[in-house]
Coordinates of C-alpha atoms in Angstrom, one line a residue:
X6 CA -223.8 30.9 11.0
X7 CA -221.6 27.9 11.5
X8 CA -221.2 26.2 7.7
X9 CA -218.4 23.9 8.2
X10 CA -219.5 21.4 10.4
X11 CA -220.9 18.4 8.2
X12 CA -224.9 16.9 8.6
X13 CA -223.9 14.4 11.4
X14 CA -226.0 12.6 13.8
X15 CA -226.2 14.2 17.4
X16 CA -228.2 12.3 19.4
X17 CA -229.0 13.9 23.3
X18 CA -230.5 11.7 25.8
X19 CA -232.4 13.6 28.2
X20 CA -235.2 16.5 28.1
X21 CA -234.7 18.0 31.1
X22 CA -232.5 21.6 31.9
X23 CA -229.4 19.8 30.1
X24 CA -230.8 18.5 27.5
X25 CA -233.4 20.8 26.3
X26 CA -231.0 23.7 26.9
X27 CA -228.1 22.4 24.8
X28 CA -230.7 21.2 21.8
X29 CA -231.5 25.2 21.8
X30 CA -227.9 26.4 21.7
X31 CA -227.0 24.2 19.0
X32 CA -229.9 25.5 16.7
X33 CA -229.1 28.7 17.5
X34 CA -225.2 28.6 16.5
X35 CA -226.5 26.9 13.2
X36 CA -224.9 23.2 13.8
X37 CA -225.7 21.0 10.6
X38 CA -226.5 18.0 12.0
X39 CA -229.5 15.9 12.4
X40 CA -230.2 16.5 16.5
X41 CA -232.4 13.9 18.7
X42 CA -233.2 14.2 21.8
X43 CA -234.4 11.1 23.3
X44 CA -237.0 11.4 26.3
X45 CA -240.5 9.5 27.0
X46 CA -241.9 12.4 29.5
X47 CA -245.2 14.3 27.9
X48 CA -244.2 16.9 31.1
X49 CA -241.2 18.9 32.1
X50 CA -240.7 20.2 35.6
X51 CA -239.1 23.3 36.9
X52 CA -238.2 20.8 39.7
X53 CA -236.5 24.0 42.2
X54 CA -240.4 24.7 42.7
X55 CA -240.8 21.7 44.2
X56 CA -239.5 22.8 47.6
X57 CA -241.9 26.2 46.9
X58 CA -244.7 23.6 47.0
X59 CA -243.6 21.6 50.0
X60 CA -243.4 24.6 51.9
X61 CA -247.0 26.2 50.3
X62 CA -245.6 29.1 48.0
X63 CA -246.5 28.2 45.3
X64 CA -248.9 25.5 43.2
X65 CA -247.4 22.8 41.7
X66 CA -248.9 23.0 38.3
X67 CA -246.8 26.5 38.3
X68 CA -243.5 24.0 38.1
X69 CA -245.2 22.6 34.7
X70 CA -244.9 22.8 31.8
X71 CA -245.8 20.2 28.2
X72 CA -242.8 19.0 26.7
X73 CA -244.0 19.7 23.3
X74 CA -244.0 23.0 24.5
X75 CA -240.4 23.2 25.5
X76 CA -239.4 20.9 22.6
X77 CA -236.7 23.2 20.7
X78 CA -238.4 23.1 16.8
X79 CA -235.8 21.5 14.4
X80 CA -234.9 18.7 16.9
X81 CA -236.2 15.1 16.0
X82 CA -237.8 14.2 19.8
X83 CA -238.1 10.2 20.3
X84 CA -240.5 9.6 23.1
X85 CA -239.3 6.4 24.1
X86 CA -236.9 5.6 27.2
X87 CA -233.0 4.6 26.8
X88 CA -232.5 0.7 28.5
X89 CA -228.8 0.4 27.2
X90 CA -226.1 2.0 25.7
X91 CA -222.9 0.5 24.0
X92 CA -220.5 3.9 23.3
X93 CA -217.6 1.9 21.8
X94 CA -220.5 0.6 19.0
X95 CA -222.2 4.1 18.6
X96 CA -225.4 2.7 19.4
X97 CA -228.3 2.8 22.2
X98 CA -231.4 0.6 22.5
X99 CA -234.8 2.0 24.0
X100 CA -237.5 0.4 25.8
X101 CA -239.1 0.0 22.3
X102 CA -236.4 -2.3 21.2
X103 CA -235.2 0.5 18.6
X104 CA -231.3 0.3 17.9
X105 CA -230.4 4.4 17.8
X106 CA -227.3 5.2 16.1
X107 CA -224.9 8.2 16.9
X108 CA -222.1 10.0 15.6
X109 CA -222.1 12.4 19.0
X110 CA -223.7 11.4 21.6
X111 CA -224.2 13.9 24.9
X112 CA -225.7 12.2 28.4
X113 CA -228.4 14.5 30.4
X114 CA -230.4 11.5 31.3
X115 CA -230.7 13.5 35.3
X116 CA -230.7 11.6 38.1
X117 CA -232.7 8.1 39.7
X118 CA -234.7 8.2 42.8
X119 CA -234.4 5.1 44.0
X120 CA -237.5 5.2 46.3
X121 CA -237.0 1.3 47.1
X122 CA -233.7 1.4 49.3
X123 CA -235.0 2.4 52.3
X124 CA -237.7 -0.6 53.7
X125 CA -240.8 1.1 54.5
X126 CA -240.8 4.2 52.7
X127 CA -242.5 3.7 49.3
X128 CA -245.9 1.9 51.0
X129 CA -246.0 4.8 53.6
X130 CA -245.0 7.9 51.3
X131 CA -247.3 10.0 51.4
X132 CA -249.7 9.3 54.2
X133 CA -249.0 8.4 57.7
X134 CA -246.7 11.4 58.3
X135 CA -243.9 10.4 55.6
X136 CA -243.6 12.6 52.8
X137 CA -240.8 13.9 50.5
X138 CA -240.5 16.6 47.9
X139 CA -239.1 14.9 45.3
X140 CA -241.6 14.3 43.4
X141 CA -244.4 16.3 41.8
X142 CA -247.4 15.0 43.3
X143 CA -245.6 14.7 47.0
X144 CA -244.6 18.3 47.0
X145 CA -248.2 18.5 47.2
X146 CA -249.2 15.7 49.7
X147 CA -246.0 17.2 52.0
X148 CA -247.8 20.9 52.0
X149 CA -250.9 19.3 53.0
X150 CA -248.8 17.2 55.8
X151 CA -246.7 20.4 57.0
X152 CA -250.2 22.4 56.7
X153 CA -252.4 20.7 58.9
X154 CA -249.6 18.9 61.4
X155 CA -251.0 19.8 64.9
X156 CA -247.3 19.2 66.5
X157 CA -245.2 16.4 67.9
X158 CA -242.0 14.7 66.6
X159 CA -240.4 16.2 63.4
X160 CA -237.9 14.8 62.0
X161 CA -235.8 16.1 58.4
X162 CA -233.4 13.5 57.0
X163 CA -230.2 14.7 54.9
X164 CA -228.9 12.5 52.0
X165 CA -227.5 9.3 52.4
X166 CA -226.4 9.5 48.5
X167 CA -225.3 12.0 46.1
X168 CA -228.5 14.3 45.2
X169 CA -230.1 16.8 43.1
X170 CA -230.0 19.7 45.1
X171 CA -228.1 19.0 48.1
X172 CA -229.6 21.9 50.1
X173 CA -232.9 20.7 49.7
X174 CA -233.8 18.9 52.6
X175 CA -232.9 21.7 54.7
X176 CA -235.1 24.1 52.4
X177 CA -238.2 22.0 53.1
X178 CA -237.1 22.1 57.0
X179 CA -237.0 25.7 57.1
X180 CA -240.3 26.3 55.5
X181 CA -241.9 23.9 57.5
X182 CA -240.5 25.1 60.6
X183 CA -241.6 28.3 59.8
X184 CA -245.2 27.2 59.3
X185 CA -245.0 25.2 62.1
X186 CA -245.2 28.9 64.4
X187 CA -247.5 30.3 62.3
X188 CA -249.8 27.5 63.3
X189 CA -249.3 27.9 67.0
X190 CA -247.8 24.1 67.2
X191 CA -243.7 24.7 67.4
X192 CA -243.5 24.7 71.2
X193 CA -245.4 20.9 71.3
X194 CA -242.4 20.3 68.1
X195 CA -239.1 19.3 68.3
X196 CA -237.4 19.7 65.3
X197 CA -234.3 17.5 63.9
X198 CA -232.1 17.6 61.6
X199 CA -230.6 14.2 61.0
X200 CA -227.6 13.4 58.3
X201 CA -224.8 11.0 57.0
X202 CA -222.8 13.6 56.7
X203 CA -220.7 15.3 59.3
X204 CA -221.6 19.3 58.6
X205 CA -224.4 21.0 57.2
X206 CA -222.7 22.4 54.3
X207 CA -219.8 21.7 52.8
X208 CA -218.8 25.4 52.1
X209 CA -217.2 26.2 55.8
X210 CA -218.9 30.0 55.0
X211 CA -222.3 28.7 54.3
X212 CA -222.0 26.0 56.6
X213 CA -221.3 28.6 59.5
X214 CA -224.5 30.7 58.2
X215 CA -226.4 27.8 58.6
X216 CA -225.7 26.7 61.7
X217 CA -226.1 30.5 62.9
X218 CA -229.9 29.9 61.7
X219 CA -230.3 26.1 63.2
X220 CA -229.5 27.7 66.7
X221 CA -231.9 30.5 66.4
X222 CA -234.5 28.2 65.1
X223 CA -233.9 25.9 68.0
X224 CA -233.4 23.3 65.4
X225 CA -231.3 20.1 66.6
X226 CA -229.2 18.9 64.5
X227 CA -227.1 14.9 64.6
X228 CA -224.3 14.4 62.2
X229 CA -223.7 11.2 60.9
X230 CA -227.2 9.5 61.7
X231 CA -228.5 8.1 58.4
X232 CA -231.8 6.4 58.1
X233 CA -232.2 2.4 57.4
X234 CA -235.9 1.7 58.0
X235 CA -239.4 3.3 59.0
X236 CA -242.2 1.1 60.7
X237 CA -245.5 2.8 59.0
X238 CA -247.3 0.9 61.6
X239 CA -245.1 2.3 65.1
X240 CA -244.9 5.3 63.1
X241 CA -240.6 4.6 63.6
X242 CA -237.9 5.2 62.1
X243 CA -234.1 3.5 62.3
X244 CA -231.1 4.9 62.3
X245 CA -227.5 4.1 62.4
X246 CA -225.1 6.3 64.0
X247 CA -221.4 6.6 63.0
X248 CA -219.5 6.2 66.6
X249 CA -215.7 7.9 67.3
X250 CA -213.6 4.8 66.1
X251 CA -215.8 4.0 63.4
X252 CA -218.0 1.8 64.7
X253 CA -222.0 2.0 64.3
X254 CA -224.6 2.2 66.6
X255 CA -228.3 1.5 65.6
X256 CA -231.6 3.0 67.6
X257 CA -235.1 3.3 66.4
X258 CA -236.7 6.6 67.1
X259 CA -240.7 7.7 67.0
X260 CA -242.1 10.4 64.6
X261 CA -245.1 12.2 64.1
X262 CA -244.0 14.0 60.7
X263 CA -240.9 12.8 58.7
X264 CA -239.4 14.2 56.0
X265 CA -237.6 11.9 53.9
X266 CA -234.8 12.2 51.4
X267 CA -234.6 9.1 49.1
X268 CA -231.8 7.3 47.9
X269 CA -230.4 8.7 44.3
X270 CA -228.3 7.1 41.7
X271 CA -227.1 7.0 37.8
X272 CA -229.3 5.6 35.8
X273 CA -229.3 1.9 35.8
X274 CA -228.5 1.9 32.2
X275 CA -225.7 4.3 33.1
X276 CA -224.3 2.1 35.7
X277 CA -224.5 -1.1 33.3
X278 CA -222.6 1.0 30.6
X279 CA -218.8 1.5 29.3
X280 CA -219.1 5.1 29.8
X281 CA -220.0 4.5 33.6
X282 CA -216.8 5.3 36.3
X283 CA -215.8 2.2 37.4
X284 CA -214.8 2.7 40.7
X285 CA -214.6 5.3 43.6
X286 CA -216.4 7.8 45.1
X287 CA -217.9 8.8 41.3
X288 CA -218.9 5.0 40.9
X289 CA -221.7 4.3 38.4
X290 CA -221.9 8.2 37.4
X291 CA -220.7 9.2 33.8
X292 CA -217.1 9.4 33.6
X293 CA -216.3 12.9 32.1
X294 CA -213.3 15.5 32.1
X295 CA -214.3 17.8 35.1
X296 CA -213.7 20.8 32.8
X297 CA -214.4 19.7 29.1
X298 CA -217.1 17.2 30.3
X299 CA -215.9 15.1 27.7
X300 CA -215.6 11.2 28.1
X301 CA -211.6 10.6 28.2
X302 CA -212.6 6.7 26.4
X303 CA -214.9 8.5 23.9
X304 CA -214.2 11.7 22.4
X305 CA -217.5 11.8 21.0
X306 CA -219.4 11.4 23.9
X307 CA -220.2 14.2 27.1
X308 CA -222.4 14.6 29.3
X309 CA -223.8 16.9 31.7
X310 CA -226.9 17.5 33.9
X311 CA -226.9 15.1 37.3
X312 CA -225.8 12.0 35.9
X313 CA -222.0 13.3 35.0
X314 CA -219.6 11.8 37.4
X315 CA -217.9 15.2 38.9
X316 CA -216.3 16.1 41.7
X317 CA -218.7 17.4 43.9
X318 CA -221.6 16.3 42.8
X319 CA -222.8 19.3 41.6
X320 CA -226.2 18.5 40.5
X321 CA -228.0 21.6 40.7
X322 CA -230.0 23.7 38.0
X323 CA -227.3 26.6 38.3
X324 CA -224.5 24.1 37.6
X325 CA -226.4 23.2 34.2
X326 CA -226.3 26.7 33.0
X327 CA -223.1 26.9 33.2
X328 CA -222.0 23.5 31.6
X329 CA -224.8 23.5 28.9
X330 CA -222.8 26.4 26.8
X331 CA -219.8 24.6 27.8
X332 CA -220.6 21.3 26.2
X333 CA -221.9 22.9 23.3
X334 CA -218.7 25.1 22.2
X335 CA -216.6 22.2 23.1
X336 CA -218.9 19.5 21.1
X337 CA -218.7 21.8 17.8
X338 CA -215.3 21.9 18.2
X339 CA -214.6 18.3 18.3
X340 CA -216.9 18.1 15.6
X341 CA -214.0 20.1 13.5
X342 CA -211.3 17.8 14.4
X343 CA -209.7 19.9 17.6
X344 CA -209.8 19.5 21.4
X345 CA -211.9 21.0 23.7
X346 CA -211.3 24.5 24.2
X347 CA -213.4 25.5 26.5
X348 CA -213.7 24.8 30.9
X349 CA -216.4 24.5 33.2
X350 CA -214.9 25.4 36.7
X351 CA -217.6 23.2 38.7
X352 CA -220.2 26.3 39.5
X353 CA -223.3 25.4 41.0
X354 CA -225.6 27.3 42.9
X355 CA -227.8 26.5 45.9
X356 CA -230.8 29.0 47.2
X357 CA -231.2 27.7 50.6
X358 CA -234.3 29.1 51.5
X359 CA -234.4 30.0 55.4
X360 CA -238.2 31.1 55.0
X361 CA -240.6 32.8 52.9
X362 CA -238.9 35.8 52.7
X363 CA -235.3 35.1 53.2
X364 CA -232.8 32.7 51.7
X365 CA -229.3 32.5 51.6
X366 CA -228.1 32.0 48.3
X367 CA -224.8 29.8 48.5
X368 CA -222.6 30.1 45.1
X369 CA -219.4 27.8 44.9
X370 CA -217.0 26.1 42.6
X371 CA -214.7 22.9 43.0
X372 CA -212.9 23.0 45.7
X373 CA -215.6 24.4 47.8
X374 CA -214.7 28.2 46.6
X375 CA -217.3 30.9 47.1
X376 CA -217.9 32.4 43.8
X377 CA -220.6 35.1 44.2
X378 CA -222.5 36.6 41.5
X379 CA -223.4 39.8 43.0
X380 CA -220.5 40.1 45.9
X381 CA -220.3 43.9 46.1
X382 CA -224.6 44.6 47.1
X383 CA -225.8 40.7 47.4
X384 CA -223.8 39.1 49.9
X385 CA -224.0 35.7 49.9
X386 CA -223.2 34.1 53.6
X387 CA -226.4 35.6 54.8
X388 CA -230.5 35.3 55.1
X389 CA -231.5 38.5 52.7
X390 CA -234.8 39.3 51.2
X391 CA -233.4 40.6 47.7
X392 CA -231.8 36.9 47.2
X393 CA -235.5 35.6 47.9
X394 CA -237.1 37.7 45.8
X395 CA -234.5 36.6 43.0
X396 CA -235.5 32.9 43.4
X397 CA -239.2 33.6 43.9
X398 CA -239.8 36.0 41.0
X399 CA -237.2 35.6 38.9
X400 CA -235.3 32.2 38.5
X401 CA -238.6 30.7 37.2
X402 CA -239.0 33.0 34.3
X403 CA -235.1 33.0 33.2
X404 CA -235.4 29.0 33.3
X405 CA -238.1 28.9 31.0
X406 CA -237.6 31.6 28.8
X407 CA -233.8 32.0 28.7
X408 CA -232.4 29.0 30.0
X409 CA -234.5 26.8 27.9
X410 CA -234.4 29.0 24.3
X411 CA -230.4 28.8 24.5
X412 CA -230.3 32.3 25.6
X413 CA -228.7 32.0 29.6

């Protein structure tokens, strides 16, 4: 047990796999300090389900859980919402107009979906053909959608923004494609893959995995197409295309089924804050040490989770279990008076499921480095039924009974 550390105030914004991990850990290595974490959500999600229930594994209700239940005992939790935050004052406000004070304060607010920025998609979302996974309730509504679609135009959108999860919109492409055969209806659909981006991966061995499966899928992909606007009413959709040169070319294109990925950002009380990167690619994400995850303004402050500003971007659950642990060694020991001591080396993890019963189960660090848990019998650069079986049967339970408890 860890006796030395004074009764300080950590406060820990966030209940999701950041937060509610690193609440756990800290009990368990016996910090002395009052600890609050500070989320309004009654429910938390296993949100890597949520592609499951897109693509009809499993139920959604099997991604929930009640936050009360997950709620580490000996934590203070304030069910209200952070609106600002003033790090050089040691202070946060919450929708409740409550002033929170801090000694430490760590940032796993996750990630925005800003369902607004593309015109058209909110009022259609759901119906109409337009669906996305990225919410509990869609998941459902875009099962029902893949289920019963009786063929025509399909169209899967990449990310246009940073994301949680960057595989995911191929995920739910796969599994519907998939179902799409079983139903008899693939040869009467088209598939496409549409994305700002200019590969499928940005791991050149996962990326050439991938592409192996487009072609035998018959799946079309078109880099560099990012989505503007959809017409519920023409059931269309708008695109620009970035040109050799780069100039931009716009077209509107029909659909019959669209999968959309929505805009994502930092919080807005992130972006408005002094912990916020001010400029460049990590704009508006929390500025943090890529290693410590320490702010370099504000030794008292880190963060972790999807809203740190890393190189990257990765905002994955994998990535979390390895900076969780991280943040919590180095937060003691800057609670002692000393540096960081300890690295996170930008792991994340992305199960890119290829159907339902094969996945390829990309593992990476910065700099776009393979870095394989089980190299010698689990390759990772292919489709194999072992690495499904891993995220079907077994990432769930280590999540919420290791992940969660402070254990993993």
């Amino acid at each position: 047990m860890n006796t030395s550390i004074s009764r300080e105030r950590i406060v820990i914004v966030g209940g999701g796999a950041g937060g509610i991990s690193l609440a756990s850990r800290l009990l368990r290595d016996g910090v002395k300090a009052q600890i609050t974490v500070i989320d309004p959500a009654e429910v938390h999600f296993y949100q890597p389900y949520w592609t499951l229930v897109g693509g009809g594994v499993v139920q959604a209700l099997d991604s929930a859980k009640l936050m009360k239940d997950v709620m580490p005992s000996g934590v203070e939790w304030l069910r209200e919402a952070v609106v600002d935050l003033q790090a050089a004052k040691k202070q946060l406000t919450t929708d409740a107009g409550r002033i929170v004070e801090f000694d430490y304060l760590v940032l796993a607010p996750g990630i925005q979906i800003d369902w607004d920025k593309i015109p058209g998609f909110r009022e259609t979302l759901g119906k109409g053909g337009v669906c996305s996974i990225y919410d509990f309730r869609q998941a459902e509504k875009t099962w029902e959608m893949v289920r019963t679609f009786r063929g025509g135009h399909a169209i899967f959108n990449g990310a246009a923004t940073p994301i949680k999860c960057g595989g995911a919109p191929m995920k739910i492409m796969f599994l519907s494609e998939e179902t799409f055969r079983e139903n008899g209806v693939r040869g009467r659909t088209p598939v496409k893959f549409k994305t700002p981006g200019g590969v499928i991966f940005g791991v050149k061995e996962y990326a050439d995995a991938l592409t192996k499966v487009v072609r035998e899928r018959d799946i079309q992909t078109e880099f560099g197409h990012t989505l503007q606007r959809i017409e519920p009413m023409t059931k269309e959709a708008t695109f620009t295309v970035q040109k050799p040169g780069g100039s931009q070319e716009t077209y509107t294109e029909r659909y019959d089924l669209m999968h959309v990925t929505p805009h994502m950002s930092a919080p807005d009380w992130i972006k408005r804050s002094d912990v916020a990167v001010a400029d460049g690619p990590l704009k508006g994400w929390v500025k943090v040490d890529a290693h410590t995850l320490q702010s370099p303004d504000f030794p008292y402050v880190f963060a972790l989770g999807d809203a740190a500003g890393l190189p990257g971007h990765p905002k994955t659950g994998a990535a979390v279990r390895k900076q969780y642990p991280v943040v919590a060694k180095n937060l003691q020991t800057v609670m002692k008076g000393f540096p960081p001591t300890n690295f996170y080396d930008g792991y994340s993890s992305c199960p890119i499921v290829t159907g339902r019963s094969k996945l390829i189960l990309a593992e990476f660090v910065y700099g776009n480095r393979i870095k394989s848990s089980f190299p010698s019998f689990m390759p990772s650069d292919t489709e194999r039924y072992d690495s499904w079986l891993l995220k079907r049967y077994g990432l769930a339970p280590m999540y919420w009974y290791g992940m969660l408890k402070g254990l993993v």
